[in-house]
Short mmCIF file of C-alpha atoms in Angstrom, two decimals:
data_model
loop_
_atom_site.label_atom_id
_atom_site.label_comp_id
_atom_site.label_asym_id
_atom_site.label_seq_id
_atom_site.Cartn_x
_atom_site.Cartn_y
_atom_site.Cartn_z
CA MET A 11 8.68 -86.66 -40.27
CA ARG A 12 7.94 -89.87 -38.40
CA GLN A 13 4.80 -89.45 -36.33
CA ARG A 14 5.26 -89.88 -32.62
CA ILE A 15 2.83 -92.31 -31.01
CA ILE A 16 2.73 -92.34 -27.22
CA HIS A 17 1.08 -95.32 -25.52
CA THR A 18 0.19 -94.44 -21.95
CA SER A 19 -2.28 -94.91 -19.12
CA ASP A 20 -1.71 -91.31 -17.96
CA THR A 21 -2.93 -88.91 -20.64
CA PRO A 22 -2.54 -85.70 -18.56
CA ALA A 23 1.11 -86.49 -17.83
CA ALA A 24 1.85 -87.31 -21.48
CA LEU A 25 0.20 -84.09 -22.63
CA ALA A 26 2.04 -82.04 -19.99
CA GLU A 27 5.38 -83.37 -21.23
CA LEU A 28 4.50 -82.50 -24.82
CA ARG A 29 3.41 -78.99 -23.85
CA ALA A 30 6.67 -78.44 -22.01
CA GLU A 31 8.57 -79.57 -25.10
CA LEU A 32 6.51 -77.69 -27.72
CA ARG A 33 6.03 -74.53 -25.62
CA PRO A 34 2.88 -73.26 -27.37
CA ASP A 35 1.67 -69.75 -26.64
CA ASN A 36 -1.94 -70.97 -26.41
CA VAL A 37 -3.71 -74.33 -26.30
CA LEU A 38 -7.26 -75.12 -27.39
CA ALA A 39 -9.05 -78.46 -27.47
CA VAL A 40 -11.53 -79.74 -30.04
CA ALA A 41 -14.05 -82.38 -28.97
CA ASP A 42 -17.64 -83.39 -29.54
CA ARG A 43 -20.44 -83.55 -26.99
CA ASN A 44 -19.51 -87.14 -26.13
CA THR A 45 -15.83 -86.42 -25.51
CA ALA A 46 -15.82 -82.85 -24.18
CA ARG A 47 -15.53 -84.19 -20.63
CA TYR A 48 -12.20 -85.81 -21.47
CA ALA A 49 -10.85 -82.54 -22.84
CA GLU A 50 -12.13 -80.65 -19.81
CA ALA A 51 -10.42 -83.21 -17.55
CA LEU A 52 -7.17 -82.22 -19.25
CA GLY A 53 -7.77 -78.65 -18.10
CA LEU A 54 -8.26 -77.26 -21.61
CA PRO A 55 -10.79 -74.81 -23.06
CA VAL A 56 -12.87 -76.68 -25.63
CA ILE A 57 -14.68 -76.07 -28.90
CA VAL A 58 -17.52 -78.61 -28.81
CA LEU A 59 -18.86 -80.14 -32.04
CA GLU A 60 -22.01 -82.16 -32.62
CA PRO A 61 -21.16 -85.88 -32.85
CA GLY A 62 -21.85 -88.07 -35.86
CA ASP A 63 -20.62 -88.32 -39.42
CA GLU A 64 -23.54 -86.24 -40.65
CA HIS A 65 -21.92 -83.27 -38.88
CA LYS A 66 -18.55 -83.75 -40.60
CA THR A 67 -19.16 -80.75 -42.82
CA LEU A 68 -17.65 -77.51 -44.06
CA ASP A 69 -19.96 -75.61 -41.70
CA ALA A 70 -18.46 -77.50 -38.76
CA VAL A 71 -14.94 -76.75 -39.98
CA ALA A 72 -15.88 -73.07 -40.25
CA THR A 73 -17.06 -73.22 -36.64
CA LEU A 74 -13.61 -74.50 -35.67
CA TRP A 75 -11.82 -71.74 -37.58
CA GLU A 76 -14.01 -69.13 -35.92
CA GLY A 77 -13.36 -70.67 -32.50
CA MET A 78 -9.62 -70.67 -33.11
CA HIS A 79 -9.78 -67.03 -34.14
CA ASP A 80 -11.89 -66.05 -31.11
CA ALA A 81 -9.44 -67.89 -28.82
CA GLY A 82 -6.58 -65.85 -30.26
CA LEU A 83 -4.61 -68.79 -31.64
CA THR A 84 -1.42 -67.89 -33.51
CA ARG A 85 1.02 -69.85 -35.66
CA HIS A 86 2.72 -70.79 -32.37
CA SER A 87 -0.40 -72.25 -30.74
CA LEU A 88 -1.48 -75.87 -30.29
CA VAL A 89 -4.77 -77.66 -30.92
CA VAL A 90 -5.54 -80.88 -29.03
CA ASN A 91 -8.17 -83.04 -30.75
CA VAL A 92 -9.90 -85.26 -28.19
CA GLY A 93 -12.35 -87.74 -29.64
CA GLY A 94 -13.02 -90.23 -32.39
CA GLY A 95 -12.24 -90.06 -36.06
CA MET A 96 -14.65 -87.26 -36.84
CA VAL A 97 -12.97 -85.00 -34.27
CA THR A 98 -9.39 -85.80 -35.27
CA ASP A 99 -10.19 -85.58 -39.01
CA MET A 100 -11.89 -82.18 -38.76
CA GLY A 101 -9.78 -80.78 -35.93
CA GLY A 102 -6.65 -81.79 -37.79
CA PHE A 103 -7.90 -80.21 -41.03
CA ALA A 104 -8.91 -76.99 -39.31
CA ALA A 105 -5.53 -76.74 -37.56
CA ALA A 106 -3.60 -77.61 -40.73
CA THR A 107 -5.31 -74.81 -42.67
CA TYR A 108 -5.76 -72.13 -39.98
CA ARG A 109 -3.10 -69.43 -40.52
CA ARG A 110 -1.60 -71.83 -43.10
CA GLY A 111 -1.06 -74.44 -40.45
CA ILE A 112 -0.65 -74.70 -36.70
CA ARG A 113 0.44 -77.68 -34.64
CA PHE A 114 -2.00 -80.25 -33.29
CA ILE A 115 -2.03 -83.37 -31.13
CA ASN A 116 -4.57 -86.18 -31.40
CA VAL A 117 -5.99 -87.95 -28.36
CA PRO A 118 -8.24 -90.70 -29.73
CA THR A 119 -11.02 -91.81 -27.40
CA THR A 120 -12.29 -94.67 -29.58
CA LEU A 121 -10.61 -97.84 -30.77
CA LEU A 122 -11.40 -96.90 -34.38
CA GLY A 123 -9.95 -93.43 -33.89
CA ALA A 124 -6.72 -94.84 -32.47
CA VAL A 125 -5.94 -97.41 -35.14
CA ASP A 126 -7.32 -95.43 -38.07
CA ALA A 127 -8.02 -91.70 -38.18
CA ALA A 128 -5.73 -90.35 -35.44
CA CYS A 129 -2.48 -91.55 -37.02
CA GLY A 130 -1.19 -91.27 -40.55
CA GLY A 131 -1.81 -87.62 -41.35
CA LYS A 132 -5.08 -87.73 -43.28
CA THR A 133 -7.48 -84.94 -42.35
CA GLY A 134 -10.69 -83.67 -43.91
CA PHE A 135 -14.46 -83.58 -44.04
CA ASN A 136 -17.33 -84.90 -46.15
CA HIS A 137 -18.54 -82.92 -49.16
CA CYS A 138 -21.01 -83.45 -52.01
CA GLY A 139 -22.14 -86.69 -50.39
CA VAL A 140 -18.63 -88.18 -50.56
CA LYS A 141 -16.73 -89.19 -47.41
CA ASN A 142 -13.56 -87.17 -46.72
CA HIS A 143 -13.88 -85.52 -50.13
CA ILE A 144 -11.95 -82.42 -49.02
CA GLY A 145 -8.77 -82.72 -46.98
CA VAL A 146 -5.02 -82.37 -46.65
CA PHE A 147 -2.16 -84.55 -45.48
CA ALA A 148 -0.95 -83.17 -42.15
CA LEU A 149 0.75 -85.18 -39.41
CA ALA A 150 -0.13 -84.55 -35.78
CA GLU A 151 2.84 -83.60 -33.60
CA ALA A 152 1.95 -86.66 -31.57
CA VAL A 153 -0.82 -89.17 -30.96
CA ILE A 154 -1.52 -90.02 -27.33
CA VAL A 155 -3.14 -93.46 -27.04
CA ASN A 156 -4.75 -94.51 -23.78
CA THR A 157 -6.87 -97.66 -24.13
CA ASP A 158 -8.59 -96.94 -20.80
CA TYR A 159 -10.83 -94.55 -22.78
CA PHE A 160 -12.17 -97.52 -24.73
CA ARG A 161 -13.59 -99.35 -21.70
CA SER A 162 -16.79 -97.29 -21.78
CA LEU A 163 -17.42 -97.75 -25.50
CA PRO A 164 -20.53 -99.60 -26.68
CA LYS A 165 -19.98 -102.92 -28.45
CA GLU A 166 -20.61 -101.48 -31.91
CA GLU A 167 -17.80 -98.96 -31.38
CA LEU A 168 -15.39 -101.72 -30.37
CA LEU A 169 -16.44 -103.74 -33.41
CA SER A 170 -15.91 -100.72 -35.63
CA GLY A 171 -12.30 -100.32 -34.50
CA TYR A 172 -11.69 -104.06 -34.62
CA ALA A 173 -12.46 -104.06 -38.36
CA GLU A 174 -9.54 -101.71 -39.01
CA MET A 175 -7.30 -103.90 -36.84
CA LEU A 176 -8.38 -106.89 -38.94
CA LYS A 177 -7.45 -104.94 -42.08
CA HIS A 178 -4.01 -104.09 -40.71
CA ALA A 179 -3.47 -107.73 -39.74
CA LEU A 180 -4.30 -108.84 -43.30
CA LEU A 181 -1.68 -106.37 -44.52
CA SER A 182 0.88 -107.58 -41.97
CA ASP A 183 1.57 -111.30 -41.55
CA SER A 184 -0.04 -114.57 -40.53
CA ASP A 185 1.02 -114.24 -36.87
CA GLU A 186 -0.65 -110.84 -36.44
CA LEU A 187 -3.73 -112.08 -38.28
CA ALA A 188 -3.96 -115.12 -36.00
CA ALA A 189 -3.66 -112.88 -32.91
CA ILE A 190 -6.41 -110.55 -34.13
CA LEU A 191 -8.71 -113.43 -35.04
CA ARG A 192 -8.24 -114.89 -31.53
CA PHE A 193 -9.16 -111.60 -29.87
CA ASP A 194 -12.86 -111.23 -29.04
CA PRO A 195 -14.00 -107.61 -29.39
CA LEU A 196 -17.32 -108.50 -27.77
CA ASP A 197 -15.55 -109.70 -24.59
CA PRO A 198 -12.25 -107.81 -24.69
CA ASP A 199 -9.14 -108.85 -22.83
CA TRP A 200 -8.28 -105.35 -21.63
CA GLU A 201 -4.80 -106.39 -20.54
CA LEU A 202 -4.00 -107.68 -24.04
CA LEU A 203 -5.63 -104.85 -25.99
CA PRO A 204 -2.84 -102.22 -25.58
CA ALA A 205 -0.29 -104.52 -27.22
CA LEU A 206 -2.67 -105.37 -30.08
CA VAL A 207 -3.45 -101.69 -30.64
CA ALA A 208 0.26 -100.84 -30.63
CA GLY A 209 0.94 -103.60 -33.17
CA SER A 210 -1.90 -102.49 -35.40
CA MET A 211 -0.78 -98.86 -35.32
CA ALA A 212 2.81 -99.94 -36.01
CA THR A 213 1.66 -101.72 -39.18
CA LYS A 214 -0.09 -98.58 -40.38
CA GLN A 215 2.86 -96.38 -39.44
CA ARG A 216 5.28 -98.62 -41.36
CA ILE A 217 3.19 -98.21 -44.50
CA VAL A 218 2.68 -94.47 -44.01
CA ASP A 219 6.39 -93.87 -43.39
CA ALA A 220 7.19 -95.54 -46.71
CA ASP A 221 4.60 -93.51 -48.65
CA PRO A 222 3.25 -90.52 -46.68
CA LEU A 223 1.36 -88.94 -49.60
CA GLU A 224 -0.35 -92.14 -50.83
CA ARG A 225 1.35 -92.39 -54.21
CA GLY A 226 2.03 -96.12 -53.98
CA LEU A 227 2.27 -98.49 -51.01
CA ARG A 228 -0.01 -96.43 -48.75
CA LYS A 229 -2.90 -97.29 -51.04
CA ALA A 230 -2.72 -100.72 -49.39
CA LEU A 231 -4.51 -99.14 -46.44
CA ASN A 232 -7.56 -98.77 -48.69
CA LEU A 233 -8.12 -102.53 -48.44
CA GLY A 234 -11.85 -102.98 -47.84
CA HIS A 235 -12.56 -99.27 -48.20
CA THR A 236 -13.61 -98.91 -51.85
CA ALA A 237 -16.61 -101.15 -51.34
CA GLY A 238 -16.85 -100.20 -47.66
CA HIS A 239 -17.28 -96.48 -48.29
CA ALA A 240 -19.90 -97.25 -50.94
CA LEU A 241 -21.81 -99.48 -48.53
CA GLU A 242 -21.59 -96.79 -45.87
CA SER A 243 -22.94 -94.12 -48.23
CA LEU A 244 -25.67 -96.46 -49.46
CA ALA A 245 -26.79 -97.11 -45.89
CA ILE A 246 -26.92 -93.38 -45.17
CA GLY A 247 -28.99 -92.85 -48.31
CA LYS A 248 -31.43 -95.51 -47.14
CA GLY A 249 -31.80 -93.76 -43.81
CA ARG A 250 -30.25 -96.75 -42.02
CA PRO A 251 -26.63 -95.71 -41.41
CA ILE A 252 -24.05 -98.26 -40.30
CA PRO A 253 -20.81 -97.68 -38.37
CA HIS A 254 -17.72 -97.13 -40.50
CA GLY A 255 -16.03 -100.28 -39.23
CA TYR A 256 -18.99 -102.47 -40.14
CA ALA A 257 -18.81 -101.15 -43.71
CA VAL A 258 -15.05 -101.81 -43.78
CA ALA A 259 -15.57 -105.36 -42.51
CA TYR A 260 -18.07 -106.05 -45.30
CA GLY A 261 -15.72 -104.33 -47.75
CA LEU A 262 -12.87 -106.64 -46.72
CA VAL A 263 -14.96 -109.64 -47.69
CA ILE A 264 -15.80 -108.10 -51.07
CA ALA A 265 -12.12 -107.26 -51.66
CA LEU A 266 -11.11 -110.82 -50.81
CA VAL A 267 -13.75 -112.17 -53.22
CA LEU A 268 -12.23 -110.01 -55.95
CA SER A 269 -8.77 -111.19 -54.89
CA VAL A 270 -9.78 -114.80 -55.48
CA MET A 271 -11.45 -113.91 -58.78
CA THR A 272 -8.68 -111.76 -60.26
CA LEU A 273 -5.45 -112.62 -58.42
CA LYS A 274 -6.19 -116.31 -57.84
CA ALA A 275 -5.73 -115.82 -54.11
CA ASP A 276 -6.33 -118.78 -51.80
CA SER A 277 -10.07 -119.07 -51.22
CA ARG A 278 -9.45 -120.52 -47.74
CA LEU A 279 -8.48 -117.05 -46.48
CA LEU A 280 -11.65 -115.60 -48.01
CA HIS A 281 -13.87 -118.18 -46.33
CA ARG A 282 -12.06 -117.79 -43.00
CA ILE A 283 -12.50 -114.00 -42.99
CA ALA A 284 -16.05 -114.10 -44.38
CA SER A 285 -17.14 -116.49 -41.64
CA HIS A 286 -15.45 -114.37 -38.97
CA VAL A 287 -17.00 -111.13 -40.25
CA ARG A 288 -20.46 -112.67 -40.58
CA GLY A 289 -20.25 -113.96 -37.00
CA LEU A 290 -19.37 -110.55 -35.60
CA TYR A 291 -21.14 -108.09 -37.92
CA GLY A 292 -23.99 -110.01 -39.50
CA ALA A 293 -24.77 -109.25 -43.13
CA PRO A 294 -24.93 -105.97 -45.07
CA ASP A 295 -28.32 -104.68 -46.13
CA ILE A 296 -27.95 -104.98 -49.90
CA THR A 297 -29.89 -106.58 -52.74
CA CYS A 298 -29.32 -106.81 -56.50
CA ALA A 299 -31.36 -103.64 -56.82
CA ASP A 300 -28.57 -101.75 -55.01
CA TYR A 301 -25.78 -102.73 -57.42
CA ASP A 302 -26.10 -99.73 -59.75
CA ARG A 303 -25.99 -97.28 -56.85
CA LEU A 304 -23.06 -99.10 -55.24
CA THR A 305 -21.18 -99.09 -58.55
CA ALA A 306 -21.79 -95.36 -58.99
CA LEU A 307 -20.51 -94.69 -55.48
CA MET A 308 -17.39 -96.80 -56.07
CA LEU A 309 -16.70 -95.02 -59.37
CA ASP A 310 -16.79 -91.72 -57.46
CA ASP A 311 -14.02 -92.94 -55.16
CA LYS A 312 -11.00 -90.60 -54.98
CA LYS A 313 -8.66 -93.35 -56.26
CA ASN A 314 -10.36 -93.67 -59.64
CA ARG A 315 -9.43 -92.03 -62.93
CA HIS A 316 -12.88 -91.68 -64.47
CA ASP A 317 -12.15 -94.27 -67.16
CA GLY A 318 -15.10 -96.45 -66.19
CA LEU A 319 -12.99 -98.78 -64.04
CA ILE A 320 -13.05 -99.14 -60.26
CA ARG A 321 -9.66 -99.38 -58.56
CA PHE A 322 -9.37 -101.70 -55.60
CA THR A 323 -6.66 -102.72 -53.21
CA LEU A 324 -6.63 -106.52 -53.30
CA LEU A 325 -4.64 -109.20 -51.50
CA ALA A 326 -2.66 -111.97 -53.18
CA GLU A 327 -2.04 -113.42 -49.72
CA THR A 328 -1.63 -112.13 -46.18
CA GLY A 329 0.90 -109.32 -46.23
CA LYS A 330 1.00 -109.04 -50.03
CA PRO A 331 -1.38 -106.29 -51.18
CA HIS A 332 -1.87 -105.23 -54.80
CA THR A 333 -2.91 -101.61 -55.18
CA ASP A 334 -4.77 -99.78 -57.95
CA CYS A 335 -6.28 -102.96 -59.40
CA PRO A 336 -8.59 -101.77 -62.24
CA THR A 337 -11.86 -103.69 -62.17
CA GLU A 338 -14.83 -103.70 -64.52
CA PRO A 339 -18.20 -102.89 -62.91
CA ALA A 340 -19.53 -106.22 -64.19
CA THR A 341 -16.79 -108.02 -62.25
CA VAL A 342 -17.72 -106.06 -59.15
CA ALA A 343 -21.36 -107.10 -59.57
CA ALA A 344 -20.30 -110.74 -59.78
CA ALA A 345 -18.21 -110.30 -56.62
CA LEU A 346 -21.22 -108.77 -54.85
CA ASP A 347 -23.25 -111.87 -55.78
CA ILE A 348 -20.61 -114.14 -54.26
CA ALA A 349 -20.24 -111.97 -51.15
CA ARG A 350 -24.01 -112.02 -50.59
CA ASP A 351 -23.91 -115.83 -50.77
CA LEU A 352 -21.12 -115.87 -48.18
CA PHE A 353 -23.19 -113.59 -45.94
CA GLY A 354 -26.26 -115.79 -46.41
CA ILE A 355 -28.41 -113.11 -48.08
#
């Protein structure tokens, strides 16, 4: 099933049309404390979660199941997830598993949520210290994207979403990459943003449509994420968490370093992206003393086969990803050295 993505400046009207089409017997929204007001503005009863990745837990999912039960949801009901990636990931998982699956719609309220978590059908929650360790593939009936929600976001939230747009541009072509590099997430052109978001989501949808269960091409979307998730977990362990998109941005640089080292990719792209990322995101908080922990976190990545190798998505050139590239930990350590030099640390 191809996922429907609706770009609009009138979320209530778009949702009303979908409700008329789907004819659910009951509708319930899922939001967090920061986005509950948007769900309430849609006239929906809401289950409110605590915000933040640290609350992306089985206990929170159980709260959603209990709320769905108390609201009397049936197999013919509808859940509307209104929020960022944490809300759409957990709300989607809870809906996909409640009564063996009920329908849900995602209404992303962050740039990151729109271009990443809300579309593509991945749902889940964190477990055993690993991000999104438990989950299922389940497509939303529709994703309603209204970039007006993003106008109130703090700069770090815009930067977080921009990192995923940069990733999609690297997986697309040189024209999309040039357009994304010209766009300034710190001083957004709000008239241009809807088209860029639509283009970024279209790139992801093209990949997902070709490989919905991530058995081949879809692994390209992991570009920057093997190292990025490890950096994110490391930062949490240090008590100095960083936004997901910052970790992905740093991970993109590390992946491009490995691409130059192992695929003989053009180093000019690496230096261009490294300079751009450093200018927007600064440098990651890592030293040589962190390498063993980072390696252990990367080895625990879901893509690995427990053969002592770390599997990366790398890039031969813009638009030409190589997936499942087995890499020795020693090579990763060398890449971390080079990346730290590029970041000036």
